[in-house]
Coordinates of C-alpha atoms in Angstrom, one line a residue:
M1283 CA 31.1 221.0 98.9
P1284 CA 33.3 221.1 95.8
G1285 CA 34.3 224.3 94.1
S1286 CA 36.8 225.5 91.6
V1287 CA 39.8 227.8 92.5
Q1288 CA 39.4 231.2 90.8
R1289 CA 42.7 232.8 90.1
S1290 CA 43.0 236.5 90.9
A1291 CA 43.7 238.5 87.8
H1292 CA 45.1 241.4 89.8
R1293 CA 47.7 239.4 91.7
S1294 CA 50.2 238.1 89.3
G1295 CA 53.2 238.0 91.7
V1296 CA 54.0 234.8 93.5
I1297 CA 52.9 235.1 97.1
P1298 CA 54.8 236.1 99.2
A1299 CA 58.1 236.2 97.2
G1300 CA 57.1 238.9 94.8
L1301 CA 54.5 240.6 97.0
A1302 CA 56.5 243.7 98.1
R1303 CA 57.5 244.6 94.6
F1304 CA 54.0 243.9 93.2
A1305 CA 52.4 246.0 95.9
A1306 CA 54.9 248.9 95.5
D1307 CA 54.2 249.1 91.8
T1308 CA 50.4 248.8 92.3
F1309 CA 49.7 250.9 95.4
A1310 CA 52.7 253.2 95.5
A1311 CA 51.5 256.2 97.5
H1312 CA 49.0 254.3 99.7
T1313 CA 50.0 253.7 103.3
A1314 CA 51.2 250.1 103.8
I1315 CA 52.2 250.1 107.4
R1316 CA 51.5 252.1 110.6
S1317 CA 52.5 251.3 114.1
V1318 CA 51.3 252.3 117.5
R1319 CA 54.5 251.1 119.1
P1320 CA 57.9 252.8 118.4
S1321 CA 59.5 251.2 115.3
R1322 CA 62.3 251.7 112.9
W1323 CA 59.5 252.0 110.3
P1324 CA 56.5 253.5 112.1
E1325 CA 54.8 254.4 108.8
L1326 CA 55.6 253.3 105.3
T1327 CA 53.9 253.8 101.9
Y1328 CA 53.9 250.8 99.6
E1329 CA 56.7 252.4 97.6
Q1330 CA 58.8 252.7 100.8
L1331 CA 57.9 249.2 101.9
G1332 CA 59.2 247.9 98.7
A1333 CA 62.4 249.8 99.1
V1334 CA 63.1 248.7 102.7
T1335 CA 62.2 245.1 101.8
D1336 CA 64.9 245.3 99.1
D1337 CA 67.4 246.8 101.6
V1338 CA 66.9 243.9 104.0
A1339 CA 66.9 241.3 101.2
R1340 CA 70.2 242.7 100.0
G1341 CA 71.6 242.3 103.5
L1342 CA 70.4 238.6 103.6
L1343 CA 72.2 238.0 100.3
A1344 CA 75.3 239.6 101.7
I1345 CA 75.5 237.2 104.7
G1346 CA 75.1 234.3 102.3
V1347 CA 71.4 233.4 102.5
A1348 CA 70.8 231.0 99.6
P1349 CA 67.5 229.8 97.9
G1350 CA 65.9 227.3 100.2
D1351 CA 67.8 228.4 103.4
R1352 CA 65.7 228.6 106.5
V1353 CA 65.5 232.0 108.2
A1354 CA 63.8 232.1 111.5
I1355 CA 62.0 235.1 113.0
L1356 CA 61.8 235.4 116.8
A1357 CA 59.9 238.7 117.5
E1358 CA 56.7 240.3 118.5
T1359 CA 54.1 241.4 115.9
R1360 CA 55.6 244.6 114.5
P1361 CA 56.5 246.3 111.2
E1362 CA 60.0 244.8 111.3
W1363 CA 58.6 241.3 111.3
T1364 CA 56.6 242.0 108.2
V1365 CA 59.5 243.6 106.4
C1366 CA 61.9 240.7 107.3
D1367 CA 59.3 238.1 106.2
L1368 CA 58.9 239.8 102.8
A1369 CA 62.7 240.0 102.4
V1370 CA 63.1 236.3 103.2
G1371 CA 60.6 235.4 100.5
A1372 CA 62.2 237.8 98.0
V1373 CA 65.5 236.0 98.2
G1374 CA 63.9 232.6 97.8
A1375 CA 64.5 231.6 101.4
I1376 CA 62.0 229.9 103.7
S1377 CA 60.8 231.8 106.8
V1378 CA 60.4 230.0 110.1
P1379 CA 58.3 231.9 112.6
V1380 CA 59.0 231.4 116.3
Y1381 CA 56.6 232.4 119.0
P1382 CA 58.3 235.1 121.1
T1383 CA 56.8 233.5 124.3
N1384 CA 58.7 230.2 123.5
S1385 CA 61.1 229.0 126.2
P1386 CA 64.8 228.4 125.2
E1387 CA 64.1 224.7 124.9
E1388 CA 61.1 225.3 122.6
C1389 CA 63.2 227.7 120.5
H1390 CA 65.9 225.1 120.3
W1391 CA 63.4 222.5 119.0
V1392 CA 62.1 224.7 116.2
L1393 CA 65.6 226.0 115.1
S1394 CA 67.1 222.5 115.1
D1395 CA 64.2 220.7 113.5
S1396 CA 63.9 223.3 110.8
E1397 CA 67.6 223.5 110.2
S1398 CA 67.6 227.3 110.3
S1399 CA 70.8 229.0 109.3
V1400 CA 69.8 232.5 110.2
L1401 CA 67.8 233.8 113.1
I1402 CA 66.3 237.3 113.3
C1403 CA 65.6 238.2 116.9
E1404 CA 63.7 241.2 118.4
D1405 CA 66.2 242.2 121.1
A1406 CA 69.0 241.1 123.4
G1407 CA 66.5 239.2 125.6
Q1408 CA 65.4 237.0 122.7
V1409 CA 69.0 236.5 121.5
A1410 CA 70.0 235.3 125.0
K1411 CA 67.4 232.5 124.8
V1412 CA 69.2 231.1 121.8
E1413 CA 72.8 232.1 122.6
Q1414 CA 72.9 229.7 125.6
L1415 CA 72.0 226.8 123.3
R1416 CA 74.0 227.9 120.2
A1417 CA 76.6 225.3 120.6
E1418 CA 73.8 222.7 120.0
L1419 CA 72.7 224.5 116.8
P1420 CA 75.6 223.8 114.3
R1421 CA 73.6 225.0 111.3
L1422 CA 72.8 228.4 112.8
R1423 CA 75.4 230.7 111.1
H1424 CA 74.0 234.2 111.9
I1425 CA 71.8 235.9 114.4
V1426 CA 70.4 239.3 113.5
V1427 CA 69.0 241.6 116.3
L1428 CA 66.4 244.2 115.4
D1429 CA 66.6 246.5 118.5
G1430 CA 69.9 247.6 120.0
E1431 CA 72.9 245.3 120.2
A1432 CA 73.5 241.8 121.5
S1433 CA 76.6 239.7 122.0
G1434 CA 77.1 237.3 119.1
A1435 CA 74.5 239.1 116.9
I1436 CA 74.6 241.3 113.8
T1437 CA 72.6 244.5 114.3
L1438 CA 70.0 245.5 111.8
D1439 CA 72.1 248.5 110.9
A1440 CA 75.1 246.3 110.2
L1441 CA 73.0 244.0 108.1
L1442 CA 71.7 246.9 106.0
E1443 CA 75.3 248.2 105.6
R1444 CA 76.5 244.8 104.4
G1445 CA 73.7 244.8 101.9
S1446 CA 74.8 248.1 100.3
A1447 CA 77.5 246.1 98.4
T1448 CA 74.8 244.1 96.6
T1449 CA 72.3 245.3 94.0
T1450 CA 68.5 245.3 93.8
D1451 CA 68.9 243.4 90.5
Q1452 CA 70.3 240.5 92.4
V1453 CA 67.1 240.5 94.6
V1454 CA 64.9 240.7 91.5
D1455 CA 66.8 237.8 89.9
R1456 CA 66.1 235.7 93.1
E1457 CA 62.5 236.6 93.1
A1458 CA 62.1 235.6 89.4
R1459 CA 63.2 232.1 90.2
V1460 CA 60.7 231.4 92.9
R1461 CA 57.8 229.1 91.8
S1462 CA 54.4 228.4 93.2
G1463 CA 55.4 224.9 94.3
D1464 CA 58.5 226.2 96.2
L1465 CA 58.4 226.1 100.0
S1466 CA 57.5 229.5 101.5
T1467 CA 57.5 228.8 105.2
I1468 CA 57.6 226.2 107.9
I1469 CA 55.1 227.0 110.6
Y1470 CA 55.2 225.0 113.8
T1471 CA 52.0 223.9 115.3
S1472 CA 51.2 224.9 118.9
G1473 CA 52.1 221.5 120.3
T1474 CA 49.0 220.6 122.3
T1475 CA 50.0 216.9 122.1
G1476 CA 53.8 216.5 122.0
P1477 CA 56.6 218.5 120.3
P1478 CA 55.4 221.0 117.6
K1479 CA 55.4 219.7 114.0
G1480 CA 56.6 221.9 111.2
C1481 CA 53.9 222.5 108.5
L1482 CA 55.3 222.8 105.0
I1483 CA 53.5 225.7 103.3
C1484 CA 54.3 226.5 99.7
N1485 CA 53.8 229.8 97.9
G1486 CA 50.9 228.2 96.0
H1487 CA 49.1 227.2 99.3
W1488 CA 49.1 230.9 100.4
Q1489 CA 47.9 231.9 96.9
A1490 CA 45.0 229.4 97.0
T1491 CA 43.8 230.8 100.4
L1492 CA 44.0 234.3 99.1
D1493 CA 42.1 233.4 96.0
G1494 CA 39.4 231.7 98.1
L1495 CA 39.1 234.8 100.3
D1496 CA 38.6 237.2 97.3
S1497 CA 34.8 236.7 97.4
R1498 CA 34.6 236.6 101.2
L1499 CA 36.6 239.6 102.4
P1500 CA 35.7 242.9 100.8
I1501 CA 38.8 244.7 101.9
R1502 CA 39.9 247.5 99.6
A1503 CA 42.9 249.7 99.1
G1504 CA 43.2 252.5 101.8
E1505 CA 41.2 250.6 104.4
S1506 CA 42.9 249.7 107.7
I1507 CA 43.4 246.4 109.5
F1508 CA 44.4 246.3 113.1
L1509 CA 46.9 243.6 113.8
Y1510 CA 47.9 242.3 117.3
L1511 CA 47.8 238.6 116.7
P1512 CA 51.2 236.8 116.7
L1513 CA 52.7 236.7 113.2
A1514 CA 54.1 233.3 114.2
H1515 CA 50.5 232.0 113.7
A1516 CA 49.1 231.2 110.2
F1517 CA 45.9 233.3 110.7
A1518 CA 48.0 236.5 111.2
R1519 CA 50.2 235.6 108.3
V1520 CA 47.2 235.4 106.0
V1521 CA 45.8 238.7 107.3
Q1522 CA 49.2 240.2 106.4
L1523 CA 49.1 238.8 102.9
V1524 CA 45.5 239.9 102.3
A1525 CA 46.2 243.4 103.5
L1526 CA 49.4 243.9 101.4
S1527 CA 47.9 242.2 98.3
R1528 CA 45.0 244.6 98.3
G1529 CA 46.6 247.9 99.2
A1530 CA 45.2 248.1 102.7
T1531 CA 47.0 249.6 105.7
L1532 CA 48.4 247.1 108.3
H1533 CA 48.2 249.0 111.7
F1534 CA 50.3 247.3 114.3
F1535 CA 49.3 247.4 118.0
G1536 CA 51.4 249.0 120.7
G1537 CA 53.1 245.8 121.9
D1538 CA 51.1 245.3 125.1
I1539 CA 48.2 242.9 124.8
R1540 CA 46.6 244.6 127.9
S1541 CA 46.3 247.8 126.0
V1542 CA 44.6 246.5 122.9
A1543 CA 41.4 248.3 123.8
A1544 CA 43.2 251.7 124.0
D1545 CA 45.0 251.0 120.8
L1546 CA 41.7 250.3 119.0
A1547 CA 40.3 253.5 120.2
E1548 CA 43.3 255.4 118.8
V1549 CA 43.6 253.5 115.5
R1550 CA 39.9 253.3 114.7
P1551 CA 40.4 250.4 112.2
D1552 CA 38.0 249.2 109.5
Y1553 CA 38.8 245.5 110.1
L1554 CA 39.9 243.5 113.1
P1555 CA 41.1 239.9 113.1
S1556 CA 41.0 238.5 116.6
A1557 CA 40.9 235.5 118.8
P1558 CA 37.4 235.0 120.4
L1559 CA 38.8 236.0 123.8
L1560 CA 38.8 239.7 123.0
F1561 CA 35.1 239.7 122.1
E1562 CA 34.2 237.6 125.1
K1563 CA 36.1 240.0 127.4
V1564 CA 34.4 243.1 125.8
H1565 CA 30.9 241.4 126.1
T1566 CA 31.6 240.5 129.7
R1567 CA 32.8 244.0 130.5
V1568 CA 29.7 245.6 128.9
R1569 CA 27.4 243.3 130.9
S1570 CA 29.4 244.0 134.1
L1571 CA 29.0 247.8 133.7
L1572 CA 25.3 247.4 132.9
A1573 CA 24.8 245.4 136.1
Q1574 CA 25.9 248.5 138.0
A1575 CA 23.6 250.9 136.1
P1576 CA 20.1 252.0 137.1
E1577 CA 17.4 249.5 136.2
A1578 CA 15.9 251.9 133.6
D1579 CA 19.2 252.1 131.7
R1580 CA 19.6 248.3 131.7
E1581 CA 16.1 247.9 130.3
A1582 CA 16.7 250.6 127.7
F1583 CA 20.0 249.0 126.6
D1584 CA 18.4 245.5 126.3
R1585 CA 15.6 247.0 124.2
A1586 CA 18.2 248.7 122.0
V1587 CA 20.0 245.4 121.5
T1588 CA 16.8 243.5 120.6
L1589 CA 15.8 246.3 118.2
G1590 CA 19.4 246.4 116.7
G1591 CA 19.3 242.7 116.1
R1592 CA 15.9 242.9 114.4
V1593 CA 16.8 245.8 112.1
R1594 CA 20.3 244.7 111.2
M1595 CA 19.2 241.2 110.3
A1596 CA 16.4 242.6 108.2
R1597 CA 18.9 244.8 106.4
D1598 CA 21.2 241.8 105.8
R1599 CA 18.3 239.9 104.2
G1600 CA 17.5 243.0 102.0
E1601 CA 14.1 243.3 103.7
P1602 CA 12.4 246.7 104.1
V1603 CA 12.1 248.1 107.7
D1604 CA 9.1 250.1 108.8
P1605 CA 9.9 253.8 109.0
E1606 CA 8.7 254.1 112.6
I1607 CA 10.9 251.2 113.6
E1608 CA 13.8 252.7 111.7
A1609 CA 13.4 256.0 113.6
E1610 CA 13.2 254.2 116.9
F1611 CA 16.3 252.2 116.0
A1612 CA 18.3 255.2 114.9
H1613 CA 17.7 256.8 118.3
A1614 CA 18.6 253.6 120.3
D1615 CA 21.6 253.0 118.1
E1616 CA 23.0 256.5 118.7
R1617 CA 22.2 256.5 122.4
W1618 CA 23.2 253.0 123.5
L1619 CA 24.7 250.8 120.8
S1620 CA 27.3 253.3 119.7
M1621 CA 29.0 252.8 123.0
V1622 CA 29.9 249.3 122.1
R1623 CA 31.1 250.3 118.7
D1624 CA 33.3 253.0 120.3
V1625 CA 35.2 250.2 122.2
F1626 CA 36.5 249.1 118.8
G1627 CA 37.2 252.7 117.5
G1628 CA 33.7 253.4 116.1
R1629 CA 34.5 252.6 112.4
L1630 CA 34.7 248.8 112.4
K1631 CA 33.2 247.3 109.3
E1632 CA 34.0 243.7 110.1
A1633 CA 35.8 241.6 112.6
L1634 CA 37.0 238.1 112.0
T1635 CA 37.5 235.3 114.5
G1636 CA 38.4 231.7 114.7
S1637 CA 40.8 229.2 116.5
A1638 CA 38.2 228.5 119.3
P1639 CA 34.5 228.3 119.7
I1640 CA 32.6 231.5 120.4
A1641 CA 29.0 231.5 121.7
P1642 CA 26.4 232.5 119.1
D1643 CA 24.7 234.8 121.6
I1644 CA 27.9 236.9 121.8
L1645 CA 28.1 237.1 117.9
E1646 CA 24.4 238.1 117.9
F1647 CA 25.0 240.8 120.5
F1648 CA 27.8 242.4 118.6
H1649 CA 25.9 242.2 115.3
A1650 CA 23.0 244.0 116.9
C1651 CA 25.4 246.7 118.1
G1652 CA 26.8 247.2 114.7
V1653 CA 30.0 245.2 115.2
P1654 CA 29.7 242.3 112.8
V1655 CA 32.0 239.4 113.9
N1656 CA 32.3 236.7 111.2
E1657 CA 33.5 233.3 112.4
G1658 CA 35.7 231.1 110.2
Y1659 CA 37.5 227.9 110.5
G1660 CA 40.9 226.5 109.4
M1661 CA 44.2 225.3 110.6
T1662 CA 47.9 225.8 109.9
E1663 CA 47.8 222.7 107.7
S1664 CA 45.3 224.4 105.4
A1665 CA 47.2 227.7 105.1
A1666 CA 44.9 229.1 107.8
V1667 CA 41.4 229.1 106.3
L1668 CA 38.9 226.5 105.1
T1669 CA 35.5 228.2 105.7
L1670 CA 34.3 231.7 106.5
N1671 CA 31.1 233.5 107.1
S1672 CA 30.9 236.8 105.2
P1673 CA 29.0 240.0 105.5
A1674 CA 26.6 239.0 102.7
D1675 CA 26.3 235.4 103.8
R1676 CA 26.6 234.7 107.5
R1677 CA 24.9 232.3 109.9
F1678 CA 25.7 232.6 113.6
G1679 CA 26.6 229.4 115.3
T1680 CA 28.4 228.1 112.2
V1681 CA 31.9 228.8 110.8
G1682 CA 30.4 229.5 107.4
R1683 CA 30.7 227.8 104.0
P1684 CA 33.8 226.3 102.4
L1685 CA 35.9 228.8 100.5
P1686 CA 35.9 228.5 96.7
G1687 CA 38.4 225.9 95.8
V1688 CA 37.9 224.0 99.1
E1689 CA 36.0 220.7 99.3
I1690 CA 34.8 219.5 102.7
R1691 CA 33.1 216.3 103.7
I1692 CA 32.2 214.7 107.0
S1693 CA 33.6 211.2 107.6
D1694 CA 31.5 208.3 109.0
D1695 CA 32.8 209.0 112.5
G1696 CA 32.0 212.7 112.3
E1697 CA 35.5 214.1 111.5
I1698 CA 35.8 217.1 109.2
L1699 CA 37.9 216.2 106.1
A1700 CA 39.1 218.8 103.6
R1701 CA 41.0 219.0 100.3
G1702 CA 42.0 221.8 98.0
A1703 CA 45.0 223.7 96.6
N1704 CA 45.6 225.4 100.0
V1705 CA 46.2 222.1 101.9
F1706 CA 49.8 221.8 102.9
S1707 CA 52.4 219.4 101.6
G1708 CA 53.0 217.6 104.9
Y1709 CA 55.1 217.8 108.1
H1710 CA 58.8 218.5 108.0
R1711 CA 60.8 215.4 108.7
A1712 CA 57.8 213.5 109.9
P1713 CA 56.6 211.1 107.2
A1714 CA 54.5 209.0 109.5
A1715 CA 52.6 212.0 110.8
T1716 CA 52.2 213.2 107.2
T1717 CA 50.7 209.9 106.1
E1718 CA 48.4 209.9 109.1
I1719 CA 46.9 213.3 108.3
L1720 CA 47.0 213.1 104.4
G1721 CA 47.3 209.4 103.6
D1722 CA 44.0 209.1 101.7
G1723 CA 44.2 212.4 99.9
W1724 CA 42.1 214.3 102.4
L1725 CA 43.3 216.5 105.2
H1726 CA 42.1 214.8 108.5
T1727 CA 41.5 217.9 110.6
G1728 CA 40.9 216.1 113.9
D1729 CA 37.8 218.2 114.4
L1730 CA 34.2 217.0 114.5
G1731 CA 31.5 218.7 112.6
E1732 CA 28.3 218.7 110.7
F1733 CA 26.6 220.6 107.8
D1734 CA 23.2 222.2 108.1
A1735 CA 20.7 222.0 105.3
D1736 CA 22.2 225.1 103.6
G1737 CA 25.8 224.0 103.6
Y1738 CA 27.0 225.9 106.6
L1739 CA 29.6 224.0 108.7
R1740 CA 29.2 223.7 112.4
V1741 CA 32.3 222.5 114.4
T1742 CA 31.1 220.4 117.3
G1743 CA 34.4 219.6 119.0
R1744 CA 37.8 217.9 118.8
K1745 CA 37.9 214.2 118.0
K1746 CA 40.6 213.5 120.5
D1747 CA 38.8 215.5 123.2
L1748 CA 35.7 213.4 123.0
I1749 CA 34.6 212.3 126.5
I1750 CA 32.8 209.0 126.9
P1751 CA 31.7 208.8 130.6
A1752 CA 30.3 205.7 132.2
S1753 CA 26.9 206.5 130.7
G1754 CA 28.4 205.7 127.3
K1755 CA 27.2 208.9 125.6
N1756 CA 29.9 210.6 123.4
I1757 CA 30.3 214.2 124.7
S1758 CA 32.3 216.9 123.1
P1759 CA 33.3 219.3 125.8
A1760 CA 34.1 222.4 123.7
N1761 CA 30.6 224.0 123.7
I1762 CA 30.1 223.3 127.5
E1763 CA 33.5 224.9 128.2
G1764 CA 32.6 227.9 125.9
D1765 CA 29.3 228.4 127.8
L1766 CA 31.1 228.3 131.2
R1767 CA 33.7 230.7 129.9
G1768 CA 30.9 233.0 128.8
S1769 CA 30.3 233.9 132.5
R1770 CA 31.8 237.2 133.6
W1771 CA 33.4 235.4 136.5
I1772 CA 35.2 232.6 134.6
S1773 CA 38.4 233.1 132.7
H1774 CA 39.0 229.4 131.6
A1775 CA 37.1 226.2 132.0
I1776 CA 38.1 222.7 131.1
V1777 CA 35.8 219.7 131.4
F1778 CA 36.8 216.1 132.1
G1779 CA 34.9 212.8 132.6
D1780 CA 36.3 210.1 130.3
R1781 CA 35.3 206.7 131.7
R1782 CA 34.1 208.5 134.9
P1783 CA 30.5 208.5 136.3
H1784 CA 29.9 212.1 135.4
L1785 CA 31.5 215.3 134.1
A1786 CA 33.7 217.5 136.2
A1787 CA 35.3 220.9 135.5
L1788 CA 38.3 222.9 136.5
V1789 CA 37.7 226.6 136.3
T1790 CA 39.8 229.7 136.8
L1791 CA 38.5 233.1 137.9
D1792 CA 38.7 236.3 135.8
P1793 CA 40.5 238.8 138.1
D1794 CA 39.2 241.8 136.3
E1795 CA 35.7 240.8 137.4
I1796 CA 36.0 238.8 140.6
I1797 CA 38.3 241.2 142.5
P1798 CA 36.1 244.3 142.1
W1799 CA 33.1 242.1 143.1
A1800 CA 35.0 240.9 146.2
R1801 CA 36.1 244.4 147.1
E1802 CA 32.4 245.6 147.1
R1803 CA 31.6 242.9 149.6
G1804 CA 34.6 243.3 151.9
L1805 CA 36.1 240.0 150.8
P1806 CA 39.8 239.3 150.3
E1807 CA 41.2 240.6 147.1
D1808 CA 43.7 237.9 146.6
Q1809 CA 42.7 235.5 143.8
A1810 CA 43.9 232.4 145.5
E1811 CA 42.0 233.2 148.7
L1812 CA 38.9 234.0 146.7
A1813 CA 39.1 230.6 144.9
A1814 CA 38.6 228.9 148.2
H1815 CA 36.0 231.3 149.6
P1816 CA 32.4 229.9 150.0
D1817 CA 30.8 233.0 148.5
V1818 CA 32.8 232.6 145.3
R1819 CA 32.0 228.9 145.4
A1820 CA 28.3 229.7 145.5
L1821 CA 28.7 232.2 142.6
I1822 CA 30.4 229.7 140.3
E1823 CA 27.9 227.0 141.4
E1824 CA 25.1 229.1 140.1
V1825 CA 26.9 229.6 136.8
V1826 CA 27.5 225.8 136.5
A1827 CA 23.8 225.1 137.2
D1828 CA 22.6 227.7 134.6
V1829 CA 24.9 226.2 131.9
G1830 CA 23.9 222.7 132.8
A1831 CA 20.2 223.6 132.3
R1832 CA 21.0 224.0 128.6
Y1833 CA 22.3 220.4 128.2
S1834 CA 21.0 216.9 128.6
R1835 CA 21.6 215.2 131.9
P1836 CA 24.8 213.3 130.9
E1837 CA 26.3 216.5 129.6
R1838 CA 25.9 218.5 132.8
V1839 CA 28.9 219.3 135.0
R1840 CA 28.2 217.7 138.4
A1841 CA 31.4 218.6 140.2
F1842 CA 33.9 221.4 139.8
A1843 CA 37.0 223.0 141.4
I1844 CA 38.2 226.6 141.3
L1845 CA 41.9 226.9 140.8
P1846 CA 43.9 229.5 142.7
G1847 CA 45.4 231.0 139.6
D1848 CA 44.8 231.3 135.8
F1849 CA 46.2 229.1 133.0
S1850 CA 49.0 230.8 131.0
V1851 CA 51.5 230.2 128.3
E1852 CA 54.3 230.7 130.8
T1853 CA 53.1 227.9 133.1
G1854 CA 52.5 225.6 130.1
E1855 CA 48.7 225.0 130.2
L1856 CA 48.2 227.2 127.2
T1857 CA 49.9 227.1 123.8
P1858 CA 51.3 230.3 122.4
S1859 CA 48.1 230.6 120.3
L1860 CA 46.1 230.3 123.6
K1861 CA 44.7 226.8 123.1
L1862 CA 44.4 224.7 126.3
R1863 CA 46.8 221.8 126.6
R1864 CA 44.2 219.4 128.0
S1865 CA 46.8 216.6 128.7
I1866 CA 49.0 219.0 130.7
V1867 CA 46.1 220.3 132.8
A1868 CA 44.9 216.7 133.4
Q1869 CA 48.4 215.6 134.5
R1870 CA 49.0 218.7 136.7
Y1871 CA 45.7 218.5 138.5
Q1872 CA 45.2 214.7 138.5
Q1873 CA 44.8 214.4 142.3
L1874 CA 42.3 217.3 142.4
L1875 CA 40.3 215.6 139.6
D1876 CA 40.4 212.3 141.5
D1877 CA 39.1 214.1 144.6
L1878 CA 36.1 215.5 142.7
Y1879 CA 34.9 211.9 142.1
E1880 CA 35.2 210.7 145.7
T1881 CA 32.0 212.4 146.9
P1882 CA 28.8 210.9 145.6
R1883 CA 26.9 213.3 143.3
P1884 CA 23.2 213.4 142.4
A1885 CA 22.2 211.4 139.4

């Protein structure tokens, strides 16, 4: 799917080095940043964002940050993260994001491998993670703390005070020296298989992604984008750059992932980038509430969803809708479907999702309700995005078409290969891994996929996750796992069966759904007890059977176990970007998996 990169005429500054100054000059009085959570900068115009970015940049110059120095940021998604990131770029340094959920050992790996000389931490708790290992980080000269004070760290106030001795002209001079081919950031992968690898992303890689998104994301100045995703992730970084390069308002969440729904109702954003989990949870919650409603209401809601899908798809295709149907739709939309829109604030024009499969029926549900969710695909190694559905050109069940400037082909063994100006330079200090992924000039994504007749890409699974059971059929578990996870009762599902007689699954329960269900029936309300209860076993057995009916016989899960707790980042089964670490789960539950194959199963 070859295409040519179209350079944006309205973005002449190098991204992100000159972004704050470009945006301040272009969008001066527009609101750049708002925050639900308390912040040093709870609201900034673009002019003010440019000024505070200069203030932090001067502070970085004052503590000796040189062009090419690595400056790590260990903090939650918040305005200070964005300001510091822009300031690091402005002085020609290289930002190194660190997930705030990282353990001290994981922080040590990223800081030592990247050779970071400065670390910006959120608070004393994050400083403490690193301070205990500081003797093993000889290149780390300074730690800056954003909130409060911490032993061995410079406060943000002190950094700004030091910067008062330098001039903005010095920052401007640094900016002017930054080139498209200069390194912008080192983003460490989630580490599903071994230690994280640092992806080398240059300014030009970001710019190519932004250019490719020009025709796919119709975001305009003054519109708002709600941001809760970790800025240590490439997807959130691209969202940040898109927003600031177009004069939109970045509205940061309140800091508690459990309160995102409440934040959305308060912020009422125009755009929402999110992991699939949020949409799956909302869909599950809506269906759960409907299950408790009178039958007449359930039927009316289902009719409204069917009608909403029919009318909105016709509108997307530019087809006329019969006036009587329009009138019926308007009533159903106002009475029923608006309740779903209200969950997201009621003004959402578009949501974006990626990073994991999401069931097409969930996308169709939200589209029918007036919450269009467009799925895309990419990886850190491609500066976040390779393909994307768009409002004018979407197909559910696919991740869209390649961006302009991106070429994608499918290898003989089904792997998705990509090339374009947004593809990264390689891995930091890992030449063998770089050769493996880029050796023939194509980015080997490790994902399996196929194109439909119209050029839309469908991702069918991970190459390394392919299961080949005793039957010999190649099975990609991603879609099966996604369908299991689509049940209101299941939080996570992971399927195994390589070189085994059949597939088996480990599932975890969704406490928000299973505990109220148990309470209504007088069952224990402890999740571990429920996992072993026969009534819960029967409930999950029904889900497994329903999902299995959608697949061929070799692809059906014939044995499963319910785990007593959920997977989490803290316990190591999930990466900071919420991807399952399949090898860790397999190792941790090896005996349980072996037990699932001891009892003969029906063929």
